mmCIF file of C-alpha atoms in Angstrom:
data_model
loop_
_atom_site.group_PDB
_atom_site.id
_atom_site.type_symbol
_atom_site.label_atom_id
_atom_site.label_comp_id
_atom_site.label_asym_id
_atom_site.label_seq_id
_atom_site.Cartn_x
_atom_site.Cartn_y
_atom_site.Cartn_z
ATOM 1 C CA UNK X 1 2.731 -38.205 8.053
ATOM 2 C CA UNK X 2 1.801 -39.435 11.537
ATOM 3 C CA UNK X 3 4.048 -36.802 13.115
ATOM 4 C CA UNK X 4 2.321 -34.038 11.117
ATOM 5 C CA UNK X 5 -1.121 -35.242 12.189
ATOM 6 C CA UNK X 6 -0.069 -35.539 15.829
ATOM 7 C CA UNK X 7 1.434 -32.013 15.744
ATOM 8 C CA UNK X 8 -1.724 -30.567 14.234
ATOM 9 C CA UNK X 9 -3.830 -32.330 16.851
ATOM 10 C CA UNK X 10 -1.732 -30.865 19.657
ATOM 11 C CA UNK X 11 -2.225 -27.349 18.251
ATOM 12 C CA UNK X 12 -5.995 -27.696 18.016
ATOM 13 C CA UNK X 13 -6.262 -29.323 21.445
ATOM 14 C CA UNK X 14 -4.214 -26.567 23.093
ATOM 15 C CA UNK X 15 -6.342 -23.878 21.435
ATOM 16 C CA UNK X 16 -9.599 -25.637 22.239
ATOM 17 C CA UNK X 17 -8.616 -26.123 25.872
ATOM 18 C CA UNK X 18 -9.031 -22.390 26.451
ATOM 19 C CA UNK X 19 -12.350 -21.182 25.076
ATOM 20 C CA UNK X 20 -11.237 -17.560 25.558
ATOM 21 C CA UNK X 21 -8.342 -17.846 23.111
ATOM 22 C CA UNK X 22 -8.507 -17.901 19.312
ATOM 23 C CA UNK X 23 -6.012 -18.806 16.608
ATOM 24 C CA UNK X 24 -6.918 -18.235 12.952
ATOM 25 C CA UNK X 25 -5.074 -19.221 9.799
ATOM 26 C CA UNK X 26 -6.193 -16.960 6.942
ATOM 27 C CA UNK X 27 -5.056 -15.888 3.519
ATOM 28 C CA UNK X 28 -5.652 -14.712 -0.036
ATOM 29 C CA UNK X 29 -4.515 -16.195 -3.339
ATOM 30 C CA UNK X 30 -4.895 -13.737 -6.236
ATOM 31 C CA UNK X 31 -3.803 -14.805 -9.709
ATOM 32 C CA UNK X 32 -4.544 -13.868 -13.317
ATOM 33 C CA UNK X 33 -3.456 -12.621 -16.717
ATOM 34 C CA UNK X 34 -2.300 -9.028 -17.233
ATOM 35 C CA UNK X 35 -1.866 -7.346 -20.612
ATOM 36 C CA UNK X 36 0.613 -4.427 -20.749
ATOM 37 C CA UNK X 37 0.826 -2.106 -23.742
ATOM 38 C CA UNK X 38 3.979 -0.261 -24.708
ATOM 39 C CA UNK X 39 6.418 -1.807 -22.203
ATOM 40 C CA UNK X 40 9.885 -0.212 -22.356
ATOM 41 C CA UNK X 41 12.390 -2.655 -23.834
ATOM 42 C CA UNK X 42 14.952 -0.036 -24.899
ATOM 43 C CA UNK X 43 14.936 3.735 -24.300
ATOM 44 C CA UNK X 44 13.166 4.304 -27.620
ATOM 45 C CA UNK X 45 11.175 1.125 -28.178
ATOM 46 C CA UNK X 46 8.067 -0.378 -26.617
ATOM 47 C CA UNK X 47 6.194 -3.653 -27.057
ATOM 48 C CA UNK X 48 3.045 -5.152 -25.578
ATOM 49 C CA UNK X 49 3.202 -8.253 -23.412
ATOM 50 C CA UNK X 50 0.977 -10.620 -21.429
ATOM 51 C CA UNK X 51 2.076 -11.892 -18.026
ATOM 52 C CA UNK X 52 0.733 -14.196 -15.368
ATOM 53 C CA UNK X 53 0.830 -11.981 -12.272
ATOM 54 C CA UNK X 54 -0.076 -12.682 -8.668
ATOM 55 C CA UNK X 55 -1.605 -10.316 -6.147
ATOM 56 C CA UNK X 56 -2.957 -7.470 -8.272
ATOM 57 C CA UNK X 57 -6.352 -6.979 -6.616
ATOM 58 C CA UNK X 58 -4.819 -7.899 -3.245
ATOM 59 C CA UNK X 59 -1.379 -9.317 -2.610
ATOM 60 C CA UNK X 60 -1.388 -13.070 -2.205
ATOM 61 C CA UNK X 61 -0.700 -13.819 1.447
ATOM 62 C CA UNK X 62 -1.202 -16.126 4.373
ATOM 63 C CA UNK X 63 -1.208 -15.240 8.023
ATOM 64 C CA UNK X 64 -1.836 -16.215 11.594
ATOM 65 C CA UNK X 65 -4.020 -14.090 13.846
ATOM 66 C CA UNK X 66 -4.535 -14.837 17.524
ATOM 67 C CA UNK X 67 -6.193 -13.291 20.567
ATOM 68 C CA UNK X 68 -6.420 -14.155 24.246
ATOM 69 C CA UNK X 69 -9.055 -12.739 26.576
ATOM 70 C CA UNK X 70 -7.392 -11.208 29.645
ATOM 71 C CA UNK X 71 -10.654 -10.203 31.319
ATOM 72 C CA UNK X 72 -12.235 -6.821 32.084
ATOM 73 C CA UNK X 73 -12.409 -5.965 28.382
ATOM 74 C CA UNK X 74 -8.687 -6.526 27.700
ATOM 75 C CA UNK X 75 -7.208 -8.877 25.087
ATOM 76 C CA UNK X 76 -3.803 -9.660 23.660
ATOM 77 C CA UNK X 77 -3.549 -9.711 19.867
ATOM 78 C CA UNK X 78 -0.891 -10.840 17.411
ATOM 79 C CA UNK X 79 -0.710 -10.915 13.598
ATOM 80 C CA UNK X 80 1.975 -12.622 11.499
ATOM 81 C CA UNK X 81 1.337 -12.080 7.777
ATOM 82 C CA UNK X 82 3.442 -13.260 4.842
ATOM 83 C CA UNK X 83 3.210 -11.907 1.294
ATOM 84 C CA UNK X 84 4.119 -14.199 -1.591
ATOM 85 C CA UNK X 85 3.990 -14.500 -5.371
ATOM 86 C CA UNK X 86 1.648 -17.323 -6.415
ATOM 87 C CA UNK X 87 3.096 -17.271 -9.960
ATOM 88 C CA UNK X 88 6.608 -18.197 -8.802
ATOM 89 C CA UNK X 89 6.276 -19.197 -5.147
ATOM 90 C CA UNK X 90 8.800 -16.594 -4.010
ATOM 91 C CA UNK X 91 8.367 -14.459 -0.899
ATOM 92 C CA UNK X 92 7.192 -10.866 -1.176
ATOM 93 C CA UNK X 93 8.641 -7.748 0.471
ATOM 94 C CA UNK X 94 12.202 -8.563 -0.560
ATOM 95 C CA UNK X 95 12.096 -12.087 0.851
ATOM 96 C CA UNK X 96 10.964 -11.273 4.391
ATOM 97 C CA UNK X 97 9.097 -14.146 6.038
ATOM 98 C CA UNK X 98 6.413 -11.922 7.564
ATOM 99 C CA UNK X 99 6.980 -8.859 5.415
ATOM 100 C CA UNK X 100 3.338 -7.788 5.137
ATOM 101 C CA UNK X 101 2.752 -7.349 8.864
ATOM 102 C CA UNK X 102 4.071 -8.730 12.129
ATOM 103 C CA UNK X 103 2.938 -7.206 15.397
ATOM 104 C CA UNK X 104 1.803 -7.902 18.949
ATOM 105 C CA UNK X 105 -0.372 -5.752 21.163
ATOM 106 C CA UNK X 106 -3.134 -5.263 23.689
ATOM 107 C CA UNK X 107 -6.768 -4.310 23.011
ATOM 108 C CA UNK X 108 -8.653 -2.436 25.741
ATOM 109 C CA UNK X 109 -12.074 -0.762 26.009
ATOM 110 C CA UNK X 110 -10.292 2.487 25.053
ATOM 111 C CA UNK X 111 -8.366 1.262 22.030
ATOM 112 C CA UNK X 112 -5.409 -0.851 20.961
ATOM 113 C CA UNK X 113 -1.635 -0.554 21.333
ATOM 114 C CA UNK X 114 0.380 -2.652 18.875
ATOM 115 C CA UNK X 115 4.135 -3.039 18.342
ATOM 116 C CA UNK X 116 6.025 -4.335 15.300
ATOM 117 C CA UNK X 117 5.861 -4.012 11.507
ATOM 118 C CA UNK X 118 2.570 -2.262 10.645
ATOM 119 C CA UNK X 119 0.708 -0.042 8.173
ATOM 120 C CA UNK X 120 0.937 3.693 8.812
ATOM 121 C CA UNK X 121 -2.221 5.385 10.078
ATOM 122 C CA UNK X 122 -2.964 7.153 6.766
ATOM 123 C CA UNK X 123 -3.522 3.712 5.231
ATOM 124 C CA UNK X 124 -5.912 2.795 8.065
ATOM 125 C CA UNK X 125 -7.996 5.986 7.970
ATOM 126 C CA UNK X 126 -7.821 7.265 4.368
ATOM 127 C CA UNK X 127 -6.683 4.380 2.168
ATOM 128 C CA UNK X 128 -10.236 3.044 1.885
ATOM 129 C CA UNK X 129 -11.306 6.042 -0.230
ATOM 130 C CA UNK X 130 -8.907 5.181 -3.059
ATOM 131 C CA UNK X 131 -10.320 2.940 -5.818
ATOM 132 C CA UNK X 132 -7.256 0.703 -5.506
ATOM 133 C CA UNK X 133 -8.417 -0.426 -2.068
ATOM 134 C CA UNK X 134 -12.015 -0.980 -3.189
ATOM 135 C CA UNK X 135 -12.140 -2.788 -6.550
ATOM 136 C CA UNK X 136 -9.032 -1.856 -8.580
ATOM 137 C CA UNK X 137 -5.950 -3.287 -6.903
ATOM 138 C CA UNK X 138 -2.444 -1.855 -7.016
ATOM 139 C CA UNK X 139 -2.505 -0.997 -10.740
ATOM 140 C CA UNK X 140 -5.205 1.611 -9.948
ATOM 141 C CA UNK X 141 -3.145 3.255 -7.177
ATOM 142 C CA UNK X 142 -1.747 6.742 -7.745
ATOM 143 C CA UNK X 143 1.403 6.709 -9.940
ATOM 144 C CA UNK X 144 4.134 4.814 -8.122
ATOM 145 C CA UNK X 145 1.813 4.749 -5.081
ATOM 146 C CA UNK X 146 3.575 8.028 -4.314
ATOM 147 C CA UNK X 147 1.432 8.629 -1.195
ATOM 148 C CA UNK X 148 1.508 4.983 -0.009
ATOM 149 C CA UNK X 149 -2.289 4.926 0.301
ATOM 150 C CA UNK X 150 -2.230 1.453 -1.256
ATOM 151 C CA UNK X 151 0.114 0.343 1.582
ATOM 152 C CA UNK X 152 2.977 -0.655 -0.717
ATOM 153 C CA UNK X 153 5.393 -0.087 2.188
ATOM 154 C CA UNK X 154 5.004 -1.138 5.812
ATOM 155 C CA UNK X 155 6.661 0.642 8.745
ATOM 156 C CA UNK X 156 9.304 -1.219 10.783
ATOM 157 C CA UNK X 157 9.905 -0.943 14.536
ATOM 158 C CA UNK X 158 6.619 0.866 15.039
ATOM 159 C CA UNK X 159 4.356 1.539 17.994
ATOM 160 C CA UNK X 160 0.747 2.330 17.116
ATOM 161 C CA UNK X 161 -2.232 3.413 19.201
ATOM 162 C CA UNK X 162 -5.742 3.325 17.749
ATOM 163 C CA UNK X 163 -8.680 4.474 19.828
ATOM 164 C CA UNK X 164 -11.963 2.645 20.062
ATOM 165 C CA UNK X 165 -14.823 4.203 18.091
ATOM 166 C CA UNK X 166 -16.524 7.034 19.979
ATOM 167 C CA UNK X 167 -19.720 8.200 18.235
ATOM 168 C CA UNK X 168 -18.194 7.101 14.923
ATOM 169 C CA UNK X 169 -14.814 8.816 15.481
ATOM 170 C CA UNK X 170 -11.492 6.955 15.638
ATOM 171 C CA UNK X 171 -8.024 8.460 16.057
ATOM 172 C CA UNK X 172 -4.675 6.738 15.511
ATOM 173 C CA UNK X 173 -1.004 7.614 15.934
ATOM 174 C CA UNK X 174 2.164 5.714 15.035
ATOM 175 C CA UNK X 175 5.876 6.179 15.600
ATOM 176 C CA UNK X 176 8.571 4.107 13.908
ATOM 177 C CA UNK X 177 11.795 4.145 15.865
ATOM 178 C CA UNK X 178 14.869 4.914 13.794
ATOM 179 C CA UNK X 179 17.169 2.758 15.907
ATOM 180 C CA UNK X 180 20.325 4.781 15.168
ATOM 181 C CA UNK X 181 22.542 5.277 18.216
ATOM 182 C CA UNK X 182 23.255 8.930 18.925
ATOM 183 C CA UNK X 183 20.698 10.217 16.392
ATOM 184 C CA UNK X 184 17.134 9.449 17.418
ATOM 185 C CA UNK X 185 15.718 11.504 14.526
ATOM 186 C CA UNK X 186 17.451 9.543 11.778
ATOM 187 C CA UNK X 187 15.150 7.011 10.025
ATOM 188 C CA UNK X 188 12.264 8.017 12.309
ATOM 189 C CA UNK X 189 8.731 7.728 10.949
ATOM 190 C CA UNK X 190 5.534 9.001 12.517
ATOM 191 C CA UNK X 191 1.924 9.487 11.495
ATOM 192 C CA UNK X 192 -1.350 10.690 13.000
ATOM 193 C CA UNK X 193 -4.785 10.234 11.432
ATOM 194 C CA UNK X 194 -8.495 10.263 12.191
ATOM 195 C CA UNK X 195 -11.577 8.673 10.658
ATOM 196 C CA UNK X 196 -15.304 9.283 11.069
ATOM 197 C CA UNK X 197 -18.362 7.263 10.031
ATOM 198 C CA UNK X 198 -22.012 8.205 10.391
ATOM 199 C CA UNK X 199 -24.617 6.290 8.418
ATOM 200 C CA UNK X 200 -23.676 6.365 4.739
ATOM 201 C CA UNK X 201 -20.989 9.032 5.201
ATOM 202 C CA UNK X 202 -17.331 8.285 5.951
ATOM 203 C CA UNK X 203 -14.294 10.551 6.052
ATOM 204 C CA UNK X 204 -10.639 10.325 6.996
ATOM 205 C CA UNK X 205 -7.542 12.499 7.098
ATOM 206 C CA UNK X 206 -3.970 12.212 8.304
ATOM 207 C CA UNK X 207 -0.304 13.138 8.089
ATOM 208 C CA UNK X 208 2.768 10.940 7.608
ATOM 209 C CA UNK X 209 6.351 12.145 8.187
ATOM 210 C CA UNK X 210 9.394 10.090 7.192
ATOM 211 C CA UNK X 211 13.058 10.892 7.839
ATOM 212 C CA UNK X 212 15.614 9.545 5.318
ATOM 213 C CA UNK X 213 12.848 7.834 3.293
ATOM 214 C CA UNK X 214 15.089 6.065 0.758
ATOM 215 C CA UNK X 215 16.679 4.111 3.617
ATOM 216 C CA UNK X 216 14.052 3.938 6.369
ATOM 217 C CA UNK X 217 10.904 3.480 4.247
ATOM 218 C CA UNK X 218 11.657 2.342 0.705
ATOM 219 C CA UNK X 219 14.683 0.344 1.867
ATOM 220 C CA UNK X 220 13.060 -1.564 4.723
ATOM 221 C CA UNK X 221 12.538 -4.775 2.747
ATOM 222 C CA UNK X 222 14.729 -7.831 2.850
ATOM 223 C CA UNK X 223 17.129 -6.751 0.081
ATOM 224 C CA UNK X 224 17.818 -2.986 0.010
ATOM 225 C CA UNK X 225 20.043 -1.620 -2.745
ATOM 226 C CA UNK X 226 23.779 -1.763 -2.041
ATOM 227 C CA UNK X 227 25.664 1.427 -1.242
ATOM 228 C CA UNK X 228 27.796 3.050 -3.938
ATOM 229 C CA UNK X 229 30.971 4.827 -2.780
ATOM 230 C CA UNK X 230 29.541 5.022 0.723
ATOM 231 C CA UNK X 231 26.239 6.570 -0.446
ATOM 232 C CA UNK X 232 23.087 4.447 0.079
ATOM 233 C CA UNK X 233 21.795 2.741 -3.070
ATOM 234 C CA UNK X 234 18.515 3.801 -4.634
ATOM 235 C CA UNK X 235 15.550 1.833 -3.250
ATOM 236 C CA UNK X 236 12.979 4.073 -4.962
ATOM 237 C CA UNK X 237 12.224 2.190 -8.184
ATOM 238 C CA UNK X 238 9.418 4.184 -9.822
ATOM 239 C CA UNK X 239 10.535 6.953 -12.238
ATOM 240 C CA UNK X 240 7.787 9.072 -10.672
ATOM 241 C CA UNK X 241 10.111 9.739 -7.700
ATOM 242 C CA UNK X 242 13.304 7.646 -8.131
ATOM 243 C CA UNK X 243 15.327 10.818 -8.782
ATOM 244 C CA UNK X 244 14.536 12.081 -5.287
ATOM 245 C CA UNK X 245 16.321 9.414 -3.243
ATOM 246 C CA UNK X 246 18.528 12.096 -1.652
ATOM 247 C CA UNK X 247 15.519 13.603 0.173
ATOM 248 C CA UNK X 248 16.159 13.997 3.887
ATOM 249 C CA UNK X 249 12.411 13.977 4.573
ATOM 250 C CA UNK X 250 9.131 12.865 3.027
ATOM 251 C CA UNK X 251 5.721 14.062 4.185
ATOM 252 C CA UNK X 252 2.267 12.943 3.076
ATOM 253 C CA UNK X 253 -0.945 14.779 3.977
ATOM 254 C CA UNK X 254 -4.187 13.074 2.919
ATOM 255 C CA UNK X 255 -7.925 13.594 3.162
ATOM 256 C CA UNK X 256 -10.780 11.560 1.729
ATOM 257 C CA UNK X 257 -14.495 10.900 2.037
ATOM 258 C CA UNK X 258 -17.232 8.665 0.655
ATOM 259 C CA UNK X 259 -21.004 8.643 0.620
ATOM 260 C CA UNK X 260 -23.291 5.674 0.062
ATOM 261 C CA UNK X 261 -26.524 6.241 -1.841
ATOM 262 C CA UNK X 262 -28.471 3.012 -2.086
ATOM 263 C CA UNK X 263 -26.322 0.580 -4.076
ATOM 264 C CA UNK X 264 -23.839 3.292 -5.145
ATOM 265 C CA UNK X 265 -20.741 4.623 -3.368
ATOM 266 C CA UNK X 266 -19.113 7.904 -4.426
ATOM 267 C CA UNK X 267 -15.665 8.755 -3.050
ATOM 268 C CA UNK X 268 -12.867 11.292 -3.387
ATOM 269 C CA UNK X 269 -9.349 11.448 -1.965
ATOM 270 C CA UNK X 270 -6.581 14.064 -2.100
ATOM 271 C CA UNK X 271 -2.935 13.739 -1.140
ATOM 272 C CA UNK X 272 0.017 16.117 -0.951
ATOM 273 C CA UNK X 273 3.439 14.424 -0.941
ATOM 274 C CA UNK X 274 6.674 16.357 -0.447
ATOM 275 C CA UNK X 275 10.221 15.011 -0.800
ATOM 276 C CA UNK X 276 12.105 17.637 1.192
ATOM 277 C CA UNK X 277 15.695 18.770 1.727
ATOM 278 C CA UNK X 278 17.007 17.151 -1.448
ATOM 279 C CA UNK X 279 20.761 16.694 -1.660
ATOM 280 C CA UNK X 280 21.361 14.658 1.506
ATOM 281 C CA UNK X 281 23.926 12.037 0.469
ATOM 282 C CA UNK X 282 23.465 10.155 3.736
ATOM 283 C CA UNK X 283 19.943 9.394 2.479
ATOM 284 C CA UNK X 284 20.589 8.510 -1.162
ATOM 285 C CA UNK X 285 22.088 9.243 -4.572
ATOM 286 C CA UNK X 286 21.879 12.732 -6.114
ATOM 287 C CA UNK X 287 23.225 12.441 -9.668
ATOM 288 C CA UNK X 288 21.377 15.594 -10.799
ATOM 289 C CA UNK X 289 22.597 17.709 -7.871
ATOM 290 C CA UNK X 290 19.036 18.533 -6.810
ATOM 291 C CA UNK X 291 18.236 20.928 -3.986
ATOM 292 C CA UNK X 292 15.058 22.150 -2.357
ATOM 293 C CA UNK X 293 11.949 19.981 -2.497
ATOM 294 C CA UNK X 294 9.729 18.062 -4.920
ATOM 295 C CA UNK X 295 5.949 18.286 -4.449
ATOM 296 C CA UNK X 296 3.227 15.931 -5.710
ATOM 297 C CA UNK X 297 -0.491 16.626 -5.559
ATOM 298 C CA UNK X 298 -2.939 13.812 -6.331
ATOM 299 C CA UNK X 299 -6.708 14.178 -6.615
ATOM 300 C CA UNK X 300 -8.963 11.201 -7.286
ATOM 301 C CA UNK X 301 -12.704 10.725 -7.722
ATOM 302 C CA UNK X 302 -14.231 7.275 -7.981
ATOM 303 C CA UNK X 303 -17.557 5.495 -7.807
ATOM 304 C CA UNK X 304 -18.850 1.963 -7.656
ATOM 305 C CA UNK X 305 -22.301 0.481 -8.047
ATOM 306 C CA UNK X 306 -23.540 -2.913 -6.879
ATOM 307 C CA UNK X 307 -25.693 -4.082 -9.769
ATOM 308 C CA UNK X 308 -26.664 -7.240 -7.870
ATOM 309 C CA UNK X 309 -25.478 -8.586 -4.505
ATOM 310 C CA UNK X 310 -22.788 -10.484 -6.442
ATOM 311 C CA UNK X 311 -21.847 -7.980 -9.171
ATOM 312 C CA UNK X 312 -20.014 -4.670 -8.659
ATOM 313 C CA UNK X 313 -18.817 -2.170 -11.273
ATOM 314 C CA UNK X 314 -16.502 0.781 -10.647
ATOM 315 C CA UNK X 315 -14.726 3.677 -12.346
ATOM 316 C CA UNK X 316 -12.103 6.210 -11.246
ATOM 317 C CA UNK X 317 -10.082 9.199 -12.452
ATOM 318 C CA UNK X 318 -6.835 10.382 -10.849
ATOM 319 C CA UNK X 319 -4.860 13.550 -11.582
ATOM 320 C CA UNK X 320 -1.314 13.685 -10.207
ATOM 321 C CA UNK X 321 0.877 16.738 -10.646
ATOM 322 C CA UNK X 322 4.535 16.772 -9.707
ATOM 323 C CA UNK X 323 6.595 19.947 -9.426
ATOM 324 C CA UNK X 324 10.023 20.669 -7.981
ATOM 325 C CA UNK X 325 11.804 23.853 -6.996
ATOM 326 C CA UNK X 326 14.728 25.387 -8.810
ATOM 327 C CA UNK X 327 12.805 26.163 -11.983
ATOM 328 C CA UNK X 328 12.380 22.506 -12.933
ATOM 329 C CA UNK X 329 9.028 21.511 -14.401
ATOM 330 C CA UNK X 330 7.510 18.352 -12.996
ATOM 331 C CA UNK X 331 5.391 15.646 -14.601
ATOM 332 C CA UNK X 332 1.628 15.391 -14.919
ATOM 333 C CA UNK X 333 -0.182 12.045 -14.853
ATOM 334 C CA UNK X 334 -3.798 11.551 -15.951
ATOM 335 C CA UNK X 335 -5.136 8.103 -15.110
ATOM 336 C CA UNK X 336 -8.486 6.498 -15.988
ATOM 337 C CA UNK X 337 -9.638 3.166 -14.525
ATOM 338 C CA UNK X 338 -12.653 0.868 -14.653
ATOM 339 C CA UNK X 339 -13.391 -2.528 -13.166
ATOM 340 C CA UNK X 340 -15.926 -5.324 -12.750
ATOM 341 C CA UNK X 341 -15.967 -7.729 -9.803
ATOM 342 C CA UNK X 342 -18.242 -10.790 -9.634
ATOM 343 C CA UNK X 343 -18.544 -12.983 -6.537
ATOM 344 C CA UNK X 344 -19.074 -16.595 -7.558
ATOM 345 C CA UNK X 345 -19.171 -17.566 -3.875
ATOM 346 C CA UNK X 346 -18.611 -16.002 -0.471
ATOM 347 C CA UNK X 347 -14.858 -16.612 -0.806
ATOM 348 C CA UNK X 348 -14.097 -16.519 -4.535
ATOM 349 C CA UNK X 349 -14.519 -13.714 -7.059
ATOM 350 C CA UNK X 350 -13.676 -13.123 -10.704
ATOM 351 C CA UNK X 351 -12.641 -9.630 -11.779
ATOM 352 C CA UNK X 352 -11.352 -7.528 -14.639
ATOM 353 C CA UNK X 353 -9.688 -4.114 -14.359
ATOM 354 C CA UNK X 354 -8.537 -1.724 -17.083
ATOM 355 C CA UNK X 355 -6.204 1.260 -16.593
ATOM 356 C CA UNK X 356 -4.971 3.928 -18.998
ATOM 357 C CA UNK X 357 -2.393 6.547 -18.047
ATOM 358 C CA UNK X 358 -1.044 9.561 -19.959
ATOM 359 C CA UNK X 359 2.107 11.283 -18.667
ATOM 360 C CA UNK X 360 3.556 14.625 -19.801
ATOM 361 C CA UNK X 361 6.347 16.919 -18.635
ATOM 362 C CA UNK X 362 9.643 15.935 -16.997
ATOM 363 C CA UNK X 363 9.837 13.228 -14.354
ATOM 364 C CA UNK X 364 12.162 12.851 -11.368
ATOM 365 C CA UNK X 365 14.991 11.455 -13.497
ATOM 366 C CA UNK X 366 15.165 14.631 -15.602
ATOM 367 C CA UNK X 367 13.833 12.847 -18.694
ATOM 368 C CA UNK X 368 10.530 13.135 -20.541
ATOM 369 C CA UNK X 369 7.916 11.565 -18.266
ATOM 370 C CA UNK X 370 6.817 8.046 -19.162
ATOM 371 C CA UNK X 371 3.537 6.465 -18.108
ATOM 372 C CA UNK X 372 4.219 4.745 -14.788
ATOM 373 C CA UNK X 373 1.143 2.761 -13.799
ATOM 374 C CA UNK X 374 1.847 1.379 -10.339
ATOM 375 C CA UNK X 375 3.377 -2.040 -10.870
ATOM 376 C CA UNK X 376 6.263 -3.841 -12.526
ATOM 377 C CA UNK X 377 6.642 -2.225 -15.974
ATOM 378 C CA UNK X 378 6.997 1.434 -16.957
ATOM 379 C CA UNK X 379 6.088 2.526 -20.469
ATOM 380 C CA UNK X 380 8.443 3.414 -23.307
ATOM 381 C CA UNK X 381 6.735 6.800 -23.619
ATOM 382 C CA UNK X 382 3.920 8.866 -22.125
ATOM 383 C CA UNK X 383 1.080 6.395 -22.696
ATOM 384 C CA UNK X 384 0.282 2.953 -21.351
ATOM 385 C CA UNK X 385 -2.708 0.677 -20.802
ATOM 386 C CA UNK X 386 -3.114 -2.420 -18.641
ATOM 387 C CA UNK X 387 -5.959 -4.931 -18.751
ATOM 388 C CA UNK X 388 -6.194 -7.479 -15.962
ATOM 389 C CA UNK X 389 -8.391 -10.601 -15.768
ATOM 390 C CA UNK X 390 -8.055 -12.375 -12.442
ATOM 391 C CA UNK X 391 -9.455 -14.680 -9.814
ATOM 392 C CA UNK X 392 -9.165 -14.159 -6.059
ATOM 393 C CA UNK X 393 -9.830 -16.706 -3.337
ATOM 394 C CA UNK X 394 -9.938 -15.922 0.373
ATOM 395 C CA UNK X 395 -9.589 -18.519 3.102
#
């Protein structure tokens, strides 16, 4: 015990000795009960269940953030952020220690350059317009988080530049290095986005391009699926897109905006996601012998209203349409969400969120589409509802 106290004292003394440096320990613990209707237990049977789930509104996490003033408006910055499951104590992101984010960079009067494991720029500039990032959590994200606006996946080996705000405009670009000798394009990821804010109006748009997404993006956690007969295993779990693991490319174009009117905020966001050049066995499995591309279009409108400084209510509707080439009909997902968030203090809030999704058509697996609310349990058929009651504490 004495050694722990002495070590902690040394840390605080070393930080306090330089008034121009900061070191912050921060985190979120999000826990609660979630009711799932119609969970698939066999291909033809579904049952409801209640689970204690962590990190629905925001993933439970802890992190270290530090800066050092270099003078003349320049600073160094680092972030080490770990995701975990408060229900079981296990690490998130496939067991990675700092799987949420881990990067180091320099901030200047013109912007910031950061290097490491980071969110793509679409998340930074357009993710805020999705209800999932406001009051709903990951269960309100678009089916399977097909456009990654809810930052389900973080980009490895990335270099990102984000400008300072100039008259309300910010621009960002990111490149994730593939790291494959002799083939610099393989596993490469890049994105470019912009955001603008003026008074009560905000807008953002961007483009994300991923090569070999099943391996480079979906498989960048700590435990990617094992290869089968030399072909990469399938890391794309959601039935919304799991049949497209052989895509050589994935692209996501997004645009969103919001407007604040008094205590109300109205927002809309649109995304176009394309899994291209299907049939590449160096990227993933292709049991259905698919060719061409699969296209998803998602359109969401949402609103929230602050009834009192402590009480917020919100509602959202999302329409996602999937279609693939070759005469195959895709799936359609209609999703309705509502939520209430009450701050009992500056750091703790109680919330409840309800989601209902109806799926029709044929999904990526070639079967009748099942409701696939973003999260751990797909439905046994085309309908599913989730009700979440949770508590979130920030420190």
